[in-house]
């Protein structure tokens, strides 16, 4: 199959492209920098420079590749694009990513329609952002939390835009858990080692994680099976911050994380950090396992953190 990967040099794109190539697919992958075209060639793809926020650039790149499937992995979260992480102001930190999830999604869907692309797979998000009511673990039937009235709302609405637009077009949205793996959590690990990533309150909020290679393998299955709908791509063990953060610290060779009261965390880190740590709702992967036949190589972050940071 001819597959077009928008965002081929991101942390997931770099793991996804080789897996697609290994399965015999012809891959065209995009980057925003001509300097990274050589990387895409090394990964086995035909590289193309594309501006995801420019409709003409997107249309030209897709038309030139003549793909049968488009995979939308465009973000701008790295320090190169977004600067230093700013969890207190996610509206600023994720400003470019939010545009890629709204305008960029629209441009890719328009290009797909114009060129007759039959299948579309897009990146969603499902870590701690399930609706804050009922149980601690959510399925695809449960709505995402928009965090209304907080600085995170614009980003959550951008994620909802991806889901609404792609599902209307008959595509698939993969709600990935929090990524870890090569290059994904270096900034977090640095903060953990400096003891600048504390537990908040009782730290009972749940999160779901997924290794980049497992996220990539699920994406390959979604492309090959031309599935439609929403799928949670997370590992088997949703867990509260009180469990996963101390384990991450231990694997990183750091001292145990400090603990701060909720009111202080809200003042220093903002509402999103407090919600994640104290009220977050994680996600189940049962649908992906059953319908995609997906089996994560890293079924638990316990194993994955240890292997990645060994």
GROMACS .gro file of C-alpha atoms in nm:
model
  310
    1UNK     CA    1   0.000   0.000   0.000
    2UNK     CA    2   0.114   0.357  -0.061
    3UNK     CA    3   0.102   0.531   0.277
    4UNK     CA    4   0.148   0.904   0.340
    5UNK     CA    5   0.274   0.982   0.693
    6UNK     CA    6   0.226   1.347   0.783
    7UNK     CA    7   0.475   1.414   1.060
    8UNK     CA    8   0.731   1.148   0.977
    9UNK     CA    9   1.015   1.291   1.186
   10UNK     CA   10   0.823   1.323   1.514
   11UNK     CA   11   0.891   1.083   1.801
   12UNK     CA   12   0.618   0.846   1.680
   13UNK     CA   13   0.677   0.901   1.310
   14UNK     CA   14   1.037   0.785   1.349
   15UNK     CA   15   0.915   0.454   1.494
   16UNK     CA   16   0.616   0.419   1.260
   17UNK     CA   17   0.786   0.467   0.923
   18UNK     CA   18   1.029   0.172   0.961
   19UNK     CA   19   0.747  -0.057   1.074
   20UNK     CA   20   0.538   0.032   0.769
   21UNK     CA   21   0.838  -0.020   0.541
   22UNK     CA   22   0.916  -0.355   0.704
   23UNK     CA   23   0.561  -0.467   0.622
   24UNK     CA   24   0.618  -0.391   0.254
   25UNK     CA   25   0.440  -0.058   0.226
   26UNK     CA   26   0.566   0.229   0.012
   27UNK     CA   27   0.592   0.527   0.246
   28UNK     CA   28   0.606   0.898   0.176
   29UNK     CA   29   0.673   1.090   0.497
   30UNK     CA   30   0.680   1.461   0.565
   31UNK     CA   31   0.899   1.696   0.763
   32UNK     CA   32   0.898   2.073   0.806
   33UNK     CA   33   1.276   2.090   0.759
   34UNK     CA   34   1.480   2.005   0.450
   35UNK     CA   35   1.763   1.913   0.688
   36UNK     CA   36   1.560   1.611   0.803
   37UNK     CA   37   1.494   1.465   0.459
   38UNK     CA   38   1.804   1.247   0.491
   39UNK     CA   39   1.663   1.100   0.813
   40UNK     CA   40   1.345   0.999   0.634
   41UNK     CA   41   1.550   0.833   0.360
   42UNK     CA   42   1.742   0.636   0.624
   43UNK     CA   43   1.411   0.524   0.772
   44UNK     CA   44   1.310   0.391   0.429
   45UNK     CA   45   1.065   0.660   0.318
   46UNK     CA   46   1.044   0.907   0.035
   47UNK     CA   47   1.078   1.238   0.218
   48UNK     CA   48   0.897   1.560   0.136
   49UNK     CA   49   0.899   1.902   0.301
   50UNK     CA   50   0.546   2.012   0.390
   51UNK     CA   51   0.389   2.289   0.595
   52UNK     CA   52   0.086   2.132   0.761
   53UNK     CA   53  -0.070   2.474   0.816
   54UNK     CA   54  -0.054   2.567   0.447
   55UNK     CA   55  -0.338   2.414   0.246
   56UNK     CA   56  -0.150   2.445  -0.084
   57UNK     CA   57   0.162   2.278   0.060
   58UNK     CA   58  -0.045   1.991   0.197
   59UNK     CA   59  -0.241   1.951  -0.125
   60UNK     CA   60   0.073   1.943  -0.338
   61UNK     CA   61   0.249   1.690  -0.112
   62UNK     CA   62  -0.047   1.453  -0.103
   63UNK     CA   63  -0.113   1.480  -0.475
   64UNK     CA   64   0.251   1.406  -0.549
   65UNK     CA   65   0.255   1.094  -0.331
   66UNK     CA   66  -0.072   0.947  -0.465
   67UNK     CA   67  -0.132   0.756  -0.141
   68UNK     CA   68  -0.397   0.499  -0.062
   69UNK     CA   69  -0.388   0.590   0.306
   70UNK     CA   70  -0.295   0.902   0.504
   71UNK     CA   71  -0.167   0.888   0.861
   72UNK     CA   72  -0.187   1.220   1.048
   73UNK     CA   73   0.089   1.239   1.310
   74UNK     CA   74   0.162   1.613   1.293
   75UNK     CA   75   0.242   1.784   1.622
   76UNK     CA   76   0.477   2.060   1.735
   77UNK     CA   77   0.544   1.960   2.095
   78UNK     CA   78   0.923   1.928   2.084
   79UNK     CA   79   1.136   2.206   2.231
   80UNK     CA   80   1.248   2.294   1.878
   81UNK     CA   81   0.892   2.394   1.791
   82UNK     CA   82   0.722   2.470   2.123
   83UNK     CA   83   1.005   2.583   2.349
   84UNK     CA   84   1.043   2.477   2.710
   85UNK     CA   85   0.749   2.272   2.845
   86UNK     CA   86   0.495   2.494   3.020
   87UNK     CA   87   0.232   2.275   3.184
   88UNK     CA   88   0.080   2.577   3.362
   89UNK     CA   89  -0.003   2.737   3.027
   90UNK     CA   90  -0.087   2.450   2.790
   91UNK     CA   91  -0.274   2.692   2.565
   92UNK     CA   92   0.060   2.860   2.491
   93UNK     CA   93   0.278   2.548   2.497
   94UNK     CA   94   0.051   2.357   2.259
   95UNK     CA   95  -0.051   2.653   2.043
   96UNK     CA   96   0.113   2.523   1.724
   97UNK     CA   97   0.002   2.165   1.792
   98UNK     CA   98  -0.354   2.284   1.845
   99UNK     CA   99  -0.346   2.449   1.503
  100UNK     CA  100  -0.211   2.131   1.345
  101UNK     CA  101  -0.494   1.938   1.508
  102UNK     CA  102  -0.754   2.178   1.372
  103UNK     CA  103  -0.632   2.355   1.057
  104UNK     CA  104  -0.381   2.081   0.974
  105UNK     CA  105  -0.643   1.809   1.006
  106UNK     CA  106  -0.879   2.003   0.780
  107UNK     CA  107  -0.606   2.050   0.518
  108UNK     CA  108  -0.519   1.680   0.516
  109UNK     CA  109  -0.883   1.573   0.494
  110UNK     CA  110  -0.940   1.815   0.206
  111UNK     CA  111  -0.635   1.679   0.026
  112UNK     CA  112  -0.755   1.323   0.085
  113UNK     CA  113  -1.094   1.404  -0.064
  114UNK     CA  114  -0.940   1.585  -0.361
  115UNK     CA  115  -0.712   1.294  -0.447
  116UNK     CA  116  -0.948   1.008  -0.370
  117UNK     CA  117  -0.758   0.868  -0.071
  118UNK     CA  118  -0.964   0.583   0.067
  119UNK     CA  119  -0.844   0.569   0.427
  120UNK     CA  120  -0.739   0.818   0.694
  121UNK     CA  121  -0.586   0.750   1.037
  122UNK     CA  122  -0.523   1.031   1.285
  123UNK     CA  123  -0.350   1.077   1.617
  124UNK     CA  124  -0.573   1.131   1.919
  125UNK     CA  125  -0.493   1.135   2.291
  126UNK     CA  126  -0.610   0.920   2.583
  127UNK     CA  127  -0.392   0.925   2.891
  128UNK     CA  128  -0.555   1.098   3.192
  129UNK     CA  129  -0.820   1.299   3.010
  130UNK     CA  130  -1.125   1.077   3.038
  131UNK     CA  131  -1.444   1.233   3.171
  132UNK     CA  132  -1.417   1.283   3.548
  133UNK     CA  133  -1.718   1.088   3.662
  134UNK     CA  134  -1.779   0.722   3.732
  135UNK     CA  135  -1.494   0.473   3.730
  136UNK     CA  136  -1.124   0.537   3.688
  137UNK     CA  137  -1.085   0.354   3.353
  138UNK     CA  138  -1.275   0.463   3.040
  139UNK     CA  139  -1.362   0.300   2.707
  140UNK     CA  140  -1.405   0.451   2.363
  141UNK     CA  141  -1.771   0.507   2.445
  142UNK     CA  142  -1.683   0.753   2.721
  143UNK     CA  143  -1.635   1.121   2.630
  144UNK     CA  144  -1.307   1.301   2.677
  145UNK     CA  145  -1.274   1.575   2.938
  146UNK     CA  146  -1.267   1.925   2.785
  147UNK     CA  147  -1.140   2.084   3.110
  148UNK     CA  148  -1.378   2.370   3.048
  149UNK     CA  149  -1.277   2.703   3.195
  150UNK     CA  150  -0.908   2.613   3.219
  151UNK     CA  151  -0.604   2.695   3.006
  152UNK     CA  152  -0.618   2.338   2.875
  153UNK     CA  153  -0.963   2.373   2.717
  154UNK     CA  154  -0.846   2.496   2.377
  155UNK     CA  155  -0.616   2.194   2.344
  156UNK     CA  156  -0.886   1.950   2.449
  157UNK     CA  157  -1.123   2.104   2.197
  158UNK     CA  158  -0.856   2.061   1.928
  159UNK     CA  159  -0.839   1.690   2.010
  160UNK     CA  160  -1.218   1.671   1.985
  161UNK     CA  161  -1.200   1.845   1.646
  162UNK     CA  162  -0.969   1.569   1.521
  163UNK     CA  163  -1.213   1.303   1.635
  164UNK     CA  164  -1.526   1.470   1.500
  165UNK     CA  165  -1.372   1.556   1.161
  166UNK     CA  166  -1.198   1.226   1.097
  167UNK     CA  167  -1.493   1.013   1.207
  168UNK     CA  168  -1.725   1.216   0.983
  169UNK     CA  169  -1.489   1.140   0.695
  170UNK     CA  170  -1.503   0.766   0.770
  171UNK     CA  171  -1.154   0.738   0.915
  172UNK     CA  172  -0.999   0.613   1.237
  173UNK     CA  173  -0.870   0.804   1.539
  174UNK     CA  174  -0.614   0.633   1.759
  175UNK     CA  175  -0.628   0.772   2.110
  176UNK     CA  176  -0.269   0.713   2.217
  177UNK     CA  177  -0.176   0.705   2.582
  178UNK     CA  178   0.114   0.907   2.717
  179UNK     CA  179   0.416   0.818   2.505
  180UNK     CA  180   0.743   0.686   2.640
  181UNK     CA  181   1.035   0.542   2.451
  182UNK     CA  182   1.325   0.692   2.253
  183UNK     CA  183   1.314   1.071   2.286
  184UNK     CA  184   0.960   1.085   2.428
  185UNK     CA  185   1.008   1.161   2.799
  186UNK     CA  186   1.363   1.294   2.821
  187UNK     CA  187   1.236   1.626   2.961
  188UNK     CA  188   1.023   1.452   3.222
  189UNK     CA  189   1.306   1.226   3.330
  190UNK     CA  190   1.533   1.527   3.372
  191UNK     CA  191   1.276   1.690   3.600
  192UNK     CA  192   1.236   1.366   3.796
  193UNK     CA  193   1.611   1.345   3.850
  194UNK     CA  194   1.612   1.705   3.973
  195UNK     CA  195   1.316   1.622   4.202
  196UNK     CA  196   1.114   1.888   4.022
  197UNK     CA  197   0.829   1.653   3.926
  198UNK     CA  198   0.634   1.611   4.252
  199UNK     CA  199   0.335   1.407   4.351
  200UNK     CA  200   0.030   1.624   4.409
  201UNK     CA  201  -0.191   1.560   4.710
  202UNK     CA  202  -0.268   1.189   4.735
  203UNK     CA  203  -0.175   1.152   4.366
  204UNK     CA  204  -0.473   0.925   4.304
  205UNK     CA  205  -0.539   1.045   3.950
  206UNK     CA  206  -0.500   0.771   3.688
  207UNK     CA  207  -0.303   0.778   3.362
  208UNK     CA  208  -0.247   0.539   3.073
  209UNK     CA  209   0.088   0.495   2.900
  210UNK     CA  210   0.205   0.338   2.575
  211UNK     CA  211   0.550   0.267   2.436
  212UNK     CA  212   0.621   0.435   2.102
  213UNK     CA  213   0.687   0.101   1.932
  214UNK     CA  214   0.352  -0.033   2.050
  215UNK     CA  215   0.176   0.283   1.934
  216UNK     CA  216   0.342   0.237   1.595
  217UNK     CA  217   0.244  -0.130   1.567
  218UNK     CA  218  -0.119  -0.045   1.644
  219UNK     CA  219  -0.109   0.225   1.377
  220UNK     CA  220   0.020  -0.022   1.119
  221UNK     CA  221  -0.271  -0.254   1.199
  222UNK     CA  222  -0.520   0.032   1.169
  223UNK     CA  223  -0.380   0.123   0.827
  224UNK     CA  224  -0.371  -0.232   0.695
  225UNK     CA  225  -0.719  -0.323   0.819
  226UNK     CA  226  -0.868   0.011   0.709
  227UNK     CA  227  -1.061   0.035   1.032
  228UNK     CA  228  -1.304   0.309   1.120
  229UNK     CA  229  -1.388   0.461   1.456
  230UNK     CA  230  -1.202   0.538   1.778
  231UNK     CA  231  -0.948   0.309   1.941
  232UNK     CA  232  -0.767   0.355   2.272
  233UNK     CA  233  -0.402   0.264   2.217
  234UNK     CA  234  -0.275   0.222   2.571
  235UNK     CA  235  -0.101  -0.049   2.770
  236UNK     CA  236  -0.272  -0.301   2.997
  237UNK     CA  237  -0.212  -0.122   3.327
  238UNK     CA  238  -0.378   0.213   3.390
  239UNK     CA  239  -0.237   0.341   3.717
  240UNK     CA  240  -0.245   0.633   3.961
  241UNK     CA  241   0.041   0.881   3.975
  242UNK     CA  242   0.121   0.753   4.323
  243UNK     CA  243   0.240   0.430   4.155
  244UNK     CA  244   0.387   0.523   3.819
  245UNK     CA  245   0.583   0.835   3.918
  246UNK     CA  246   0.785   0.676   4.202
  247UNK     CA  247   0.857   0.380   3.972
  248UNK     CA  248   0.976   0.615   3.698
  249UNK     CA  249   1.204   0.786   3.951
  250UNK     CA  250   1.348   0.454   4.066
  251UNK     CA  251   1.412   0.342   3.707
  252UNK     CA  252   1.583   0.676   3.638
  253UNK     CA  253   1.811   0.634   3.939
  254UNK     CA  254   1.651   0.934   4.110
  255UNK     CA  255   1.540   0.997   4.465
  256UNK     CA  256   1.167   0.947   4.534
  257UNK     CA  257   0.954   1.238   4.415
  258UNK     CA  258   0.856   1.505   4.663
  259UNK     CA  259   0.491   1.555   4.752
  260UNK     CA  260   0.320   1.896   4.741
  261UNK     CA  261  -0.031   2.000   4.851
  262UNK     CA  262  -0.295   2.051   4.586
  263UNK     CA  263  -0.328   2.425   4.649
  264UNK     CA  264   0.044   2.479   4.594
  265UNK     CA  265   0.051   2.267   4.277
  266UNK     CA  266  -0.243   2.465   4.139
  267UNK     CA  267  -0.054   2.788   4.206
  268UNK     CA  268   0.276   2.670   4.058
  269UNK     CA  269   0.173   2.431   3.781
  270UNK     CA  270  -0.189   2.514   3.700
  271UNK     CA  271  -0.517   2.328   3.686
  272UNK     CA  272  -0.419   2.069   3.425
  273UNK     CA  273  -0.139   1.933   3.644
  274UNK     CA  274  -0.373   1.912   3.943
  275UNK     CA  275  -0.644   1.731   3.746
  276UNK     CA  276  -0.396   1.485   3.599
  277UNK     CA  277  -0.243   1.402   3.937
  278UNK     CA  278  -0.557   1.393   4.149
  279UNK     CA  279  -0.862   1.326   3.929
  280UNK     CA  280  -0.734   1.184   3.599
  281UNK     CA  281  -0.926   0.902   3.433
  282UNK     CA  282  -0.732   0.646   3.231
  283UNK     CA  283  -0.837   0.416   2.946
  284UNK     CA  284  -0.896   0.053   2.850
  285UNK     CA  285  -0.734  -0.111   2.546
  286UNK     CA  286  -0.986  -0.397   2.523
  287UNK     CA  287  -1.132  -0.278   2.191
  288UNK     CA  288  -0.791  -0.244   2.023
  289UNK     CA  289  -0.690  -0.589   2.139
  290UNK     CA  290  -1.016  -0.747   2.023
  291UNK     CA  291  -1.078  -0.566   1.695
  292UNK     CA  292  -0.726  -0.487   1.573
  293UNK     CA  293  -0.565  -0.801   1.712
  294UNK     CA  294  -0.310  -0.571   1.875
  295UNK     CA  295  -0.077  -0.713   2.138
  296UNK     CA  296   0.156  -0.458   2.299
  297UNK     CA  297   0.515  -0.567   2.337
  298UNK     CA  298   0.523  -0.363   2.658
  299UNK     CA  299   0.198  -0.456   2.838
  300UNK     CA  300   0.295  -0.246   3.140
  301UNK     CA  301   0.485   0.075   3.200
  302UNK     CA  302   0.651  -0.109   3.491
  303UNK     CA  303   0.846  -0.323   3.247
  304UNK     CA  304   0.878  -0.052   2.985
  305UNK     CA  305   1.021   0.222   3.209
  306UNK     CA  306   1.276  -0.022   3.348
  307UNK     CA  307   1.394  -0.136   3.005
  308UNK     CA  308   1.405   0.215   2.859
  309UNK     CA  309   1.599   0.366   3.147
  310UNK     CA  310   1.828   0.071   3.223
   0.00000   0.00000   0.00000
